[in-house]
Coordinates of C-alpha atoms and ligand atoms in Angstrom, one line a residue:
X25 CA -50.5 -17.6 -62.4
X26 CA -51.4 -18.0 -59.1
X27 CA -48.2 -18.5 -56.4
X28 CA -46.6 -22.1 -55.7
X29 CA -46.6 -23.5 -52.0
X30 CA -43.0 -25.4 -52.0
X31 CA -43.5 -29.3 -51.3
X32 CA -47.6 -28.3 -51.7
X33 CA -47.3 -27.7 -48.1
X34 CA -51.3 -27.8 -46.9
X35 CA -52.5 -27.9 -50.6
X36 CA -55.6 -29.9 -50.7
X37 CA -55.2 -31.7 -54.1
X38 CA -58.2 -34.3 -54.2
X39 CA -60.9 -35.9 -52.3
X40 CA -60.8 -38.7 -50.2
X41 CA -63.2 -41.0 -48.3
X42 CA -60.2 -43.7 -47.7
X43 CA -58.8 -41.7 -44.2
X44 CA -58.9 -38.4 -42.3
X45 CA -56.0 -36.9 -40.1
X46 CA -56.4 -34.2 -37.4
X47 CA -52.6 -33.2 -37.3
X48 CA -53.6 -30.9 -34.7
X49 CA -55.4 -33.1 -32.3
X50 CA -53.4 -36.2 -33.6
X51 CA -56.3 -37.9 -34.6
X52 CA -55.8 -40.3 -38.1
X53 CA -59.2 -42.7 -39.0
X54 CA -59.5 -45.4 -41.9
X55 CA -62.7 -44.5 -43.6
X56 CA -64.2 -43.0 -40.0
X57 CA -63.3 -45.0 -37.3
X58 CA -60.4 -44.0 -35.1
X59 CA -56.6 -45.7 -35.6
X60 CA -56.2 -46.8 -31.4
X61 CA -59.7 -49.1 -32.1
X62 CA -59.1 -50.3 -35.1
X63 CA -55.4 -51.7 -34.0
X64 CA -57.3 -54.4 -31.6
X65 CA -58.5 -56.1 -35.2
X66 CA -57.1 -58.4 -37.8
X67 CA -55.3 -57.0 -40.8
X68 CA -57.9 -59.3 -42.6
X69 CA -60.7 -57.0 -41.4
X70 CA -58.6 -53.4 -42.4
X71 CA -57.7 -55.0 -45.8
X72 CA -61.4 -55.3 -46.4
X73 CA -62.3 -51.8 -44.8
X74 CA -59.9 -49.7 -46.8
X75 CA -60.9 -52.3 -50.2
X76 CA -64.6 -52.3 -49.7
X77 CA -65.1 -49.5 -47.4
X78 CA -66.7 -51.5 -44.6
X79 CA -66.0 -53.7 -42.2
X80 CA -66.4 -57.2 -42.6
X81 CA -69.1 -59.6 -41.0
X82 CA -67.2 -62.7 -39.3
X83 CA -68.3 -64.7 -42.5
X84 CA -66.8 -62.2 -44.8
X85 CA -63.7 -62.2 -42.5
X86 CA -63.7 -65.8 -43.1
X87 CA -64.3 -66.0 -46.6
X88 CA -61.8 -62.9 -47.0
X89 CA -59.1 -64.2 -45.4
X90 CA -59.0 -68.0 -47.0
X91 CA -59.6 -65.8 -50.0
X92 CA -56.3 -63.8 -49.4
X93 CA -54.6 -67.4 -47.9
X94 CA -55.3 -69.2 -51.5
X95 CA -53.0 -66.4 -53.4
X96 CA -50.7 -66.6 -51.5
X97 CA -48.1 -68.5 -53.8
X98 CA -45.9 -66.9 -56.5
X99 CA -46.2 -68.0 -60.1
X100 CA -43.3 -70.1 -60.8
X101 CA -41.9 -67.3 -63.3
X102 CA -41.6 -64.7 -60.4
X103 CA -40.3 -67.4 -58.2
X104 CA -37.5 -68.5 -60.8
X105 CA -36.4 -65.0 -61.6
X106 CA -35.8 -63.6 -57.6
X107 CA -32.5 -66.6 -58.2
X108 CA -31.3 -63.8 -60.5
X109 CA -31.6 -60.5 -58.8
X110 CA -28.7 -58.5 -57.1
X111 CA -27.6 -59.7 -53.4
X112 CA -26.4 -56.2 -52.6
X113 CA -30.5 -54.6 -53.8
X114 CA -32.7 -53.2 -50.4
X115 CA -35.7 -55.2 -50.2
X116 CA -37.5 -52.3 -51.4
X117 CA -35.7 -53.0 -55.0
X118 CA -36.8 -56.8 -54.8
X119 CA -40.5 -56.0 -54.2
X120 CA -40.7 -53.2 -57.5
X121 CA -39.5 -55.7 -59.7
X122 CA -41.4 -58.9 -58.6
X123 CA -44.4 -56.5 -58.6
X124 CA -43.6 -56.0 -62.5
X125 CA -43.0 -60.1 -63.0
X126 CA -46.3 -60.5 -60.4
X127 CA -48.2 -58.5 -63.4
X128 CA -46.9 -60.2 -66.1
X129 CA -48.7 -63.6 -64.8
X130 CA -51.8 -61.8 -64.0
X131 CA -54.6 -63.4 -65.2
X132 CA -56.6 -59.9 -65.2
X133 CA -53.9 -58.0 -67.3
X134 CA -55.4 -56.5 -70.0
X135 CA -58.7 -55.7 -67.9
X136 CA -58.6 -52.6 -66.2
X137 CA -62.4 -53.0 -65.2
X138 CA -63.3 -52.5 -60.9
X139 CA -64.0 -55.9 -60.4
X140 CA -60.8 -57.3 -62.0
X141 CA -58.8 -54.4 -60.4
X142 CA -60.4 -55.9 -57.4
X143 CA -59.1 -58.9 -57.7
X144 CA -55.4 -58.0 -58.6
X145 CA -55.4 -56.0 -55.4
X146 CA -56.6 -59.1 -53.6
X147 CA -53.7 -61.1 -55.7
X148 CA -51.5 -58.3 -54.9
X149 CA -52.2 -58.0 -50.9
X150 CA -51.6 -61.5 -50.7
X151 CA -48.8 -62.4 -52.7
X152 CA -46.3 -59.7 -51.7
X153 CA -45.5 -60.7 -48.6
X154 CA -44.3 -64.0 -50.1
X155 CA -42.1 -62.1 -52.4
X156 CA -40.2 -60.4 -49.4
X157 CA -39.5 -63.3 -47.5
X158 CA -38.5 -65.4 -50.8
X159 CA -36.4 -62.7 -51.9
X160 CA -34.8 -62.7 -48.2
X161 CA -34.5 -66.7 -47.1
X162 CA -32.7 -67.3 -51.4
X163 CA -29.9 -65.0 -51.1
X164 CA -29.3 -66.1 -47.2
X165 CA -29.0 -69.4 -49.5
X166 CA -31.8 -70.6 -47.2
X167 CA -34.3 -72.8 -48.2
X168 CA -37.5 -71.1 -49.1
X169 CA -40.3 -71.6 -46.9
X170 CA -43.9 -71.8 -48.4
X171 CA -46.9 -69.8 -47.3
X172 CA -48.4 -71.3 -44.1
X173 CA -52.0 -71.8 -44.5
X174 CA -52.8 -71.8 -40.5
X175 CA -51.0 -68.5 -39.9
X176 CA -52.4 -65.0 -40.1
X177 CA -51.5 -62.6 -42.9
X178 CA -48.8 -61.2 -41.1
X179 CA -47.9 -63.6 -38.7
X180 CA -47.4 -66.4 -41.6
X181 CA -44.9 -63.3 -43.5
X182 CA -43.0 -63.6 -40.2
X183 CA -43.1 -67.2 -40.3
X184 CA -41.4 -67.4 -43.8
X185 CA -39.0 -65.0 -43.1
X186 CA -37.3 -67.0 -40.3
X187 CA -38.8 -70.0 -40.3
X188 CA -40.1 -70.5 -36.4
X189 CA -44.2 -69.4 -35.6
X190 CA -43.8 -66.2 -34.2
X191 CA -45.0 -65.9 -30.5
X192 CA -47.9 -64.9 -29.4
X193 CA -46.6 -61.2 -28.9
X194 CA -44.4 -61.0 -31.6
X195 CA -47.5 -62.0 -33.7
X196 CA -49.9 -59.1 -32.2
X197 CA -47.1 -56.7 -32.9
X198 CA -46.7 -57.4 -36.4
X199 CA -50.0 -57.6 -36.8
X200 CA -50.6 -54.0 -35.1
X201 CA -47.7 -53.0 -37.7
X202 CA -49.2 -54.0 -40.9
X203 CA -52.7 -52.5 -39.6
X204 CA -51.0 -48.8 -38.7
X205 CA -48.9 -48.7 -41.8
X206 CA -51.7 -49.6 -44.1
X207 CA -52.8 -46.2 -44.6
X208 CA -52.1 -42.5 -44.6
X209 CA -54.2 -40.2 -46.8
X210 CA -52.5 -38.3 -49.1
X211 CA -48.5 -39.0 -48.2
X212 CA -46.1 -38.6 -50.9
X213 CA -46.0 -42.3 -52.2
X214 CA -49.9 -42.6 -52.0
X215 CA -49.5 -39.3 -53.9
X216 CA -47.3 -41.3 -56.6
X217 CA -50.0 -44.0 -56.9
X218 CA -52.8 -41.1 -57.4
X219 CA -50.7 -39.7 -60.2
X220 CA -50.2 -42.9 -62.1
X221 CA -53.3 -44.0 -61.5
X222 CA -54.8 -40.8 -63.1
X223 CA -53.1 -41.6 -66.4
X224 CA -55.4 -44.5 -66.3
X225 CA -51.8 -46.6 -66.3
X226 CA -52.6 -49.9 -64.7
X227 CA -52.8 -50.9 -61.1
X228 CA -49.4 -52.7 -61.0
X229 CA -47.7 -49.9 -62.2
X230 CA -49.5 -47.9 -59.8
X231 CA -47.6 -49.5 -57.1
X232 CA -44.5 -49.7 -58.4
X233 CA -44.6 -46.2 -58.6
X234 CA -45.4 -46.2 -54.8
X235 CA -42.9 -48.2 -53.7
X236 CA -40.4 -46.1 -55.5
X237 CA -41.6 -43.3 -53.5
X238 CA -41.5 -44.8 -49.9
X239 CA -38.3 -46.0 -50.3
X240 CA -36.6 -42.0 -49.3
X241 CA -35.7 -41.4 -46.1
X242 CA -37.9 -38.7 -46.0
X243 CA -40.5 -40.7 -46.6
X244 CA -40.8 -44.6 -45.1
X245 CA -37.0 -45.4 -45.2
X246 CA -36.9 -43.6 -42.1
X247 CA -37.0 -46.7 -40.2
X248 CA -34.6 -48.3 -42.0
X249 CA -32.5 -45.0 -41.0
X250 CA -33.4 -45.1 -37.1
X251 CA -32.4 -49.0 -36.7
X252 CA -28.8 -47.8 -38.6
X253 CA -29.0 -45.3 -36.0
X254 CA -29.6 -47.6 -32.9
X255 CA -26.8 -49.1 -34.0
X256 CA -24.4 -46.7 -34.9
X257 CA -25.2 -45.2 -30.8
X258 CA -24.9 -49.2 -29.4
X259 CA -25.1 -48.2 -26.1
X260 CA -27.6 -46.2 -24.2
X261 CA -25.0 -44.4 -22.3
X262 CA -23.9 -42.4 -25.5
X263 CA -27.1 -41.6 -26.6
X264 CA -27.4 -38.0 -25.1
X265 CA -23.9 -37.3 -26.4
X266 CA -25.1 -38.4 -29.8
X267 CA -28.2 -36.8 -30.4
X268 CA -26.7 -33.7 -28.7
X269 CA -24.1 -33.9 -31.5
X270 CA -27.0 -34.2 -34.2
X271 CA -28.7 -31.1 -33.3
X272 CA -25.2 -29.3 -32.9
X273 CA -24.8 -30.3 -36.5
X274 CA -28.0 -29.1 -37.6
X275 CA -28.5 -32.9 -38.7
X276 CA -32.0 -34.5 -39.1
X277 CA -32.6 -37.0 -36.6
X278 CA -34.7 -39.8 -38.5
X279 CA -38.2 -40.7 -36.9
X280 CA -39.1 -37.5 -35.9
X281 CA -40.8 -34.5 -37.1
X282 CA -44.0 -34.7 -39.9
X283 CA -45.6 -32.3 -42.1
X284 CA -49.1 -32.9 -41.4
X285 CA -48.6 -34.2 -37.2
X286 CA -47.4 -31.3 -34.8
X287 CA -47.8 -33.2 -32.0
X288 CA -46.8 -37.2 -31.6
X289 CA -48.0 -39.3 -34.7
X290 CA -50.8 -41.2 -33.0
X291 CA -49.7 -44.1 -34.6
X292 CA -46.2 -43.8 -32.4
X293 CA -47.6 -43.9 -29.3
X294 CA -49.3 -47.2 -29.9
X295 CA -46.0 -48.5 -31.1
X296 CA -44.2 -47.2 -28.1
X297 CA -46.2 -49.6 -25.6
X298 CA -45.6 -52.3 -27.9
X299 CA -41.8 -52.1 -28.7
X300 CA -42.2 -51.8 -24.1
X301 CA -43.7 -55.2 -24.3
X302 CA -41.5 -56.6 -26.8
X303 CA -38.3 -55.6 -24.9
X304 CA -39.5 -57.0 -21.4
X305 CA -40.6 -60.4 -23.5
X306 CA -36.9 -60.3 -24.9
X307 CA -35.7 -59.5 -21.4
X308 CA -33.5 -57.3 -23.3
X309 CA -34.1 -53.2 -22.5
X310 CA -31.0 -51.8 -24.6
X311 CA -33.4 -50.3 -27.7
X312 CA -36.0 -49.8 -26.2
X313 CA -33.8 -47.2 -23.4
X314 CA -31.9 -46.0 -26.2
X315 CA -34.8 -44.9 -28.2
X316 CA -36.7 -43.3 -24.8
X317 CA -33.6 -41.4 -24.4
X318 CA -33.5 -40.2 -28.1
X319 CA -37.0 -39.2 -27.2
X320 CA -36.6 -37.4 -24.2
X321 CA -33.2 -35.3 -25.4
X322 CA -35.2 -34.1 -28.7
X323 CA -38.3 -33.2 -27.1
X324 CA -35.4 -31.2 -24.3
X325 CA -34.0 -29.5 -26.6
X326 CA -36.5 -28.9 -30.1
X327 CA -39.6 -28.8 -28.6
X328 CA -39.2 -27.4 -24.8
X329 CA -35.8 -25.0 -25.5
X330 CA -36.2 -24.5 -29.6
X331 CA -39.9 -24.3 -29.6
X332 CA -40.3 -26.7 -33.0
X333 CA -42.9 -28.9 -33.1
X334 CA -40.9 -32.0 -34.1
X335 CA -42.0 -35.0 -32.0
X336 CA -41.7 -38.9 -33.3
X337 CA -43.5 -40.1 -36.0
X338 CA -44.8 -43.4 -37.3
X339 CA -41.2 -44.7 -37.9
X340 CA -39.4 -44.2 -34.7
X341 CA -40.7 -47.0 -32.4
X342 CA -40.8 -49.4 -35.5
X343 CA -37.7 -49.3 -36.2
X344 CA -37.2 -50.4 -32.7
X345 CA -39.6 -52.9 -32.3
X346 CA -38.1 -54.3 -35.9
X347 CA -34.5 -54.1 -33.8
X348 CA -36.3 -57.0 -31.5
X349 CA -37.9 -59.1 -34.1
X350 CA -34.4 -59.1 -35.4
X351 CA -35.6 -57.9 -39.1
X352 CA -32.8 -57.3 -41.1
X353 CA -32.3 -53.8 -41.7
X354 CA -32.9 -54.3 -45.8
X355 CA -36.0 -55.3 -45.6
X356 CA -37.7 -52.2 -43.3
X357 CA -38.7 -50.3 -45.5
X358 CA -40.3 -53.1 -47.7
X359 CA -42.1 -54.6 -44.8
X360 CA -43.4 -51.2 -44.5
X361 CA -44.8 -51.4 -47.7
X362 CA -46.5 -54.8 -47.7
X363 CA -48.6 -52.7 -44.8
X364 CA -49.0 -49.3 -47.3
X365 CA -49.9 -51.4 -49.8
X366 CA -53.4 -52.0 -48.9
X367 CA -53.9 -48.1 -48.7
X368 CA -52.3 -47.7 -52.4
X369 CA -54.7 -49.8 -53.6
X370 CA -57.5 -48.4 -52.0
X371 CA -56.7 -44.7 -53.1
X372 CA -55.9 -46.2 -56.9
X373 CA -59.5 -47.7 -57.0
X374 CA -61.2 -44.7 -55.6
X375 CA -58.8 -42.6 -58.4
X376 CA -60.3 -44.5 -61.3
X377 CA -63.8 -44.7 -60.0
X378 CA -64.0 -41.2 -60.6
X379 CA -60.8 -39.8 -62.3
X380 CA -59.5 -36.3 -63.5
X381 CA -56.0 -36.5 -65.0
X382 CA -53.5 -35.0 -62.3
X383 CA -51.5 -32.5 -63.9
X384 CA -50.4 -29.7 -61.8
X385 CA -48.8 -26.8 -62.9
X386 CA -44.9 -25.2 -62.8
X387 CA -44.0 -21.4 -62.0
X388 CA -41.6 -20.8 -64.9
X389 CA -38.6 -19.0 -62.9
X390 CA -35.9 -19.9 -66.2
X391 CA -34.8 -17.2 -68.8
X392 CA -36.8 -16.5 -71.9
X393 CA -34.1 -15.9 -75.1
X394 CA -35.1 -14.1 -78.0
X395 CA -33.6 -15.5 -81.0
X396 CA -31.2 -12.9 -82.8
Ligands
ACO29 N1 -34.8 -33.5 -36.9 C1 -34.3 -32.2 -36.7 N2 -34.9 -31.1 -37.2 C2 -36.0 -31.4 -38.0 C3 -36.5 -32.7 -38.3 C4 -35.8 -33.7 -37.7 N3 -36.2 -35.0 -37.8 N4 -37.6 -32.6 -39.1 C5 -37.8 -31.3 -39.3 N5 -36.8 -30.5 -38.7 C6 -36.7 -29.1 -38.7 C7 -36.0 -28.6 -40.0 O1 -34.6 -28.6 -39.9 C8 -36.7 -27.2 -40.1 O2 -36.0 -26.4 -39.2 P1 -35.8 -24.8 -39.6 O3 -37.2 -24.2 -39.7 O4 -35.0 -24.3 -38.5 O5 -35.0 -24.8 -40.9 C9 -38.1 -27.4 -39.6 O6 -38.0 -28.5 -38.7 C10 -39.1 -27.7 -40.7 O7 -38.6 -28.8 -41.5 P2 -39.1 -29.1 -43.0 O8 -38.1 -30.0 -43.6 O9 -39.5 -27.8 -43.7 O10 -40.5 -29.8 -42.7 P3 -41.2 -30.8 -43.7 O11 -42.6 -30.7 -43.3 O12 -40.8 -30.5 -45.1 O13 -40.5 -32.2 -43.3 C11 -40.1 -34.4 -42.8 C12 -41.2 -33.3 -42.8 C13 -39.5 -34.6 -44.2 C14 -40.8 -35.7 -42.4 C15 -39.0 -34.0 -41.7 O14 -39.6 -33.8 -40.5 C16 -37.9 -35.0 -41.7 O15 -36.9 -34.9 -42.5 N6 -37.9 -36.0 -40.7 C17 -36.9 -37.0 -40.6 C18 -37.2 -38.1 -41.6 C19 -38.4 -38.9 -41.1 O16 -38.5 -39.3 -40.0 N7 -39.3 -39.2 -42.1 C20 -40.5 -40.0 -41.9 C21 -41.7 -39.2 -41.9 S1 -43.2 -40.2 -41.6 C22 -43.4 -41.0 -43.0 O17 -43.1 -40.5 -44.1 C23 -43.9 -42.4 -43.0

């Protein structure tokens, strides 16, 4: 048998004509066009890119997005049972298991046919969001607050989470969010979804299987690991003396470094300017010097003085603009997902429209016994 690559580092394992990264140039594109130009649209208009592989006319937009507003609402079952789940769960937790209730009241269940699949993505775009915030405002033992039908996708997520219209900013940025964590070729949760998908499994459990996946540190709970770390430093005076320590201790410092990226995640950059704007509409600089700092020590001393190509990826700057919108740290990772979960369902669909079972192969490295 051929050799292994550990962590199929640079294995190419499948085609794809959902997104394409450069992680040489830095260049990442949803089904051709470039990430910086497609953060000036809706999430509306990337939903129906990465769904239906094109951009949408305004009157699809339209129709797309009062499509996506009607489903918003959970099924009374999946309402009734979030009463019941664990207070101490992540978000992440909360979402996998309303997922697996959200499929139970699908009207498409047994139908595993494109156009139904189709629609449960639709269902599933729309109604997750809900879920979150749900999830969040019942065990604050706050009153739930129901979809607003004049709000954006995101904005309106934002909206049921604290209860107040976001502002204007606050609303671009979490739109911007949702748009650059939508997709991500072949990462190891849109991996997971591949894999289950290949089984011919069903598309629920396709993204269960991603959100399971995210939820590492590794992986998306890296931003729920850099706002702990914001924290934990709470001043931006001992930041050097912190991340000094880090590298002393041969300790990972979360939000940077990337196996495909070895330069800066394009996608950071972008969120770098915004979590700039955010502070100076907060009138509050703390994070946002705090993170710059973290910044400038690792690219000091792993970049310029060790020579590694680690630089910030997609979670760093998140987790700091998530600081300002004053998310609670539980639910990062999950509202990471309600963004990924677009891209899951684009790269299940395109697995079943033309599937081969994935089933990879192990280097045996154990004993072999011959029996007396
Ligand atoms: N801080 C310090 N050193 C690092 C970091 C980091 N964040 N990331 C990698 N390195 C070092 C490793 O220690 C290793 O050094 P060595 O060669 O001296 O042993 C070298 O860089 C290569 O590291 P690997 O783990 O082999 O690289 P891999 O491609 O497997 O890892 C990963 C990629 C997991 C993202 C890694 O960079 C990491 O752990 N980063 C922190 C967690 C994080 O931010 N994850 C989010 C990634 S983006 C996303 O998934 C949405």
């Amino acid at each position: 048998m051929k050799d292994f690559k550990k962590g199929l580092e640079g294995i190419i394992a499948l085609e794809t004509e959902i997104s394409y990264i450069d992680g040489v140039k830095g260049i990442l594109e949803y089904r051709g066009y470039r990430i910086e130009q497609l953060a000036k649209l809706s999430f509306v208009s990337i939903i129906h890119l990465l769904l239906h592989g094109k951009l949408p006319t305004i009157r699809e937009h339209d129709q797309f997005s009062n499509m996506l507003k009607e489903r918003r609402e959970l099924d009374v079952h999946t309402k009734e049972v979030i009463h019941f789940y664990n207070f101490n769960i992540e978000a992440m937790d909360a979402l996998m298991t309303a997922i697996s209730h959200l499929s139970h009241s699908d009207p498409d269940l047994n139908s595993n046919s494109h156009e139904e699949n189709i629609s449960k993505a639709i269902r599933l775009i729309a109604k997750a969001p809900t879920a979150v915030a749900y999830f969040q405002r019942i065990h604050e033992d706050k009153e739930i607050i129901k979809p607003n039908e004049l709000l954006p996708h995101s904005s309106n997520f934002l909206y049921m989470l604290r209860g107040e219209i976001p502002t204007v900013l606050e609303a671009k940025i979490l739109n911007v969010d949702f748009i650059l964590s939508a997709e991500h070729e072949l990462n190891a949760s849109t991996f997971a979804v591949r894999v289950t998908a290949s089984t011919l499994s069903d598309i629920h459990s396709a993204i269960i299987s991603g959100i399971g996946t995210l939820k590492g540190v590794l992986h998306g709970g890296a931003r729920l690991a850099v706002m702990n770390m914001l924290d934990e430093i709470g001043d931006p005076k001992k930041t050097e003396k912190y991340v000094m320590n880090l590298i002393k201790n041969k300790q990972r410092i979360m939000g940077f470094g990337h196996r495909v990226y070895k330069v800066v995640d394009p996608r950071a950059d972008i969120f770098r300017d915004l979590a700039k704007k955010l502070a100076e509409e907060k009138k509050d600089m703390k994070w946002y010097e705090m993170a710059t700092k973290i910044e400038e020590v690792v690219t000091r001393e792993l970049v310029e003085k060790q020579g590694k190509t680690i630089y910030m990826n997609v979670d760093f700057y998140s987790g700091v603009i998530y600081k300002y919108l004053d998310i609670p740290p539980k639910l990062a990772t999950a509202i990471f997902a309600l963004g990924r979960i677009t891209g899951w369902l684009a790269h299940a669909l395109e697995q079943y429209k033309d599937n081969r079972l994935i089933r990879p192969r192990a280097k045996y490295i154990g004993d072999h016994h011959t029996p007396e």
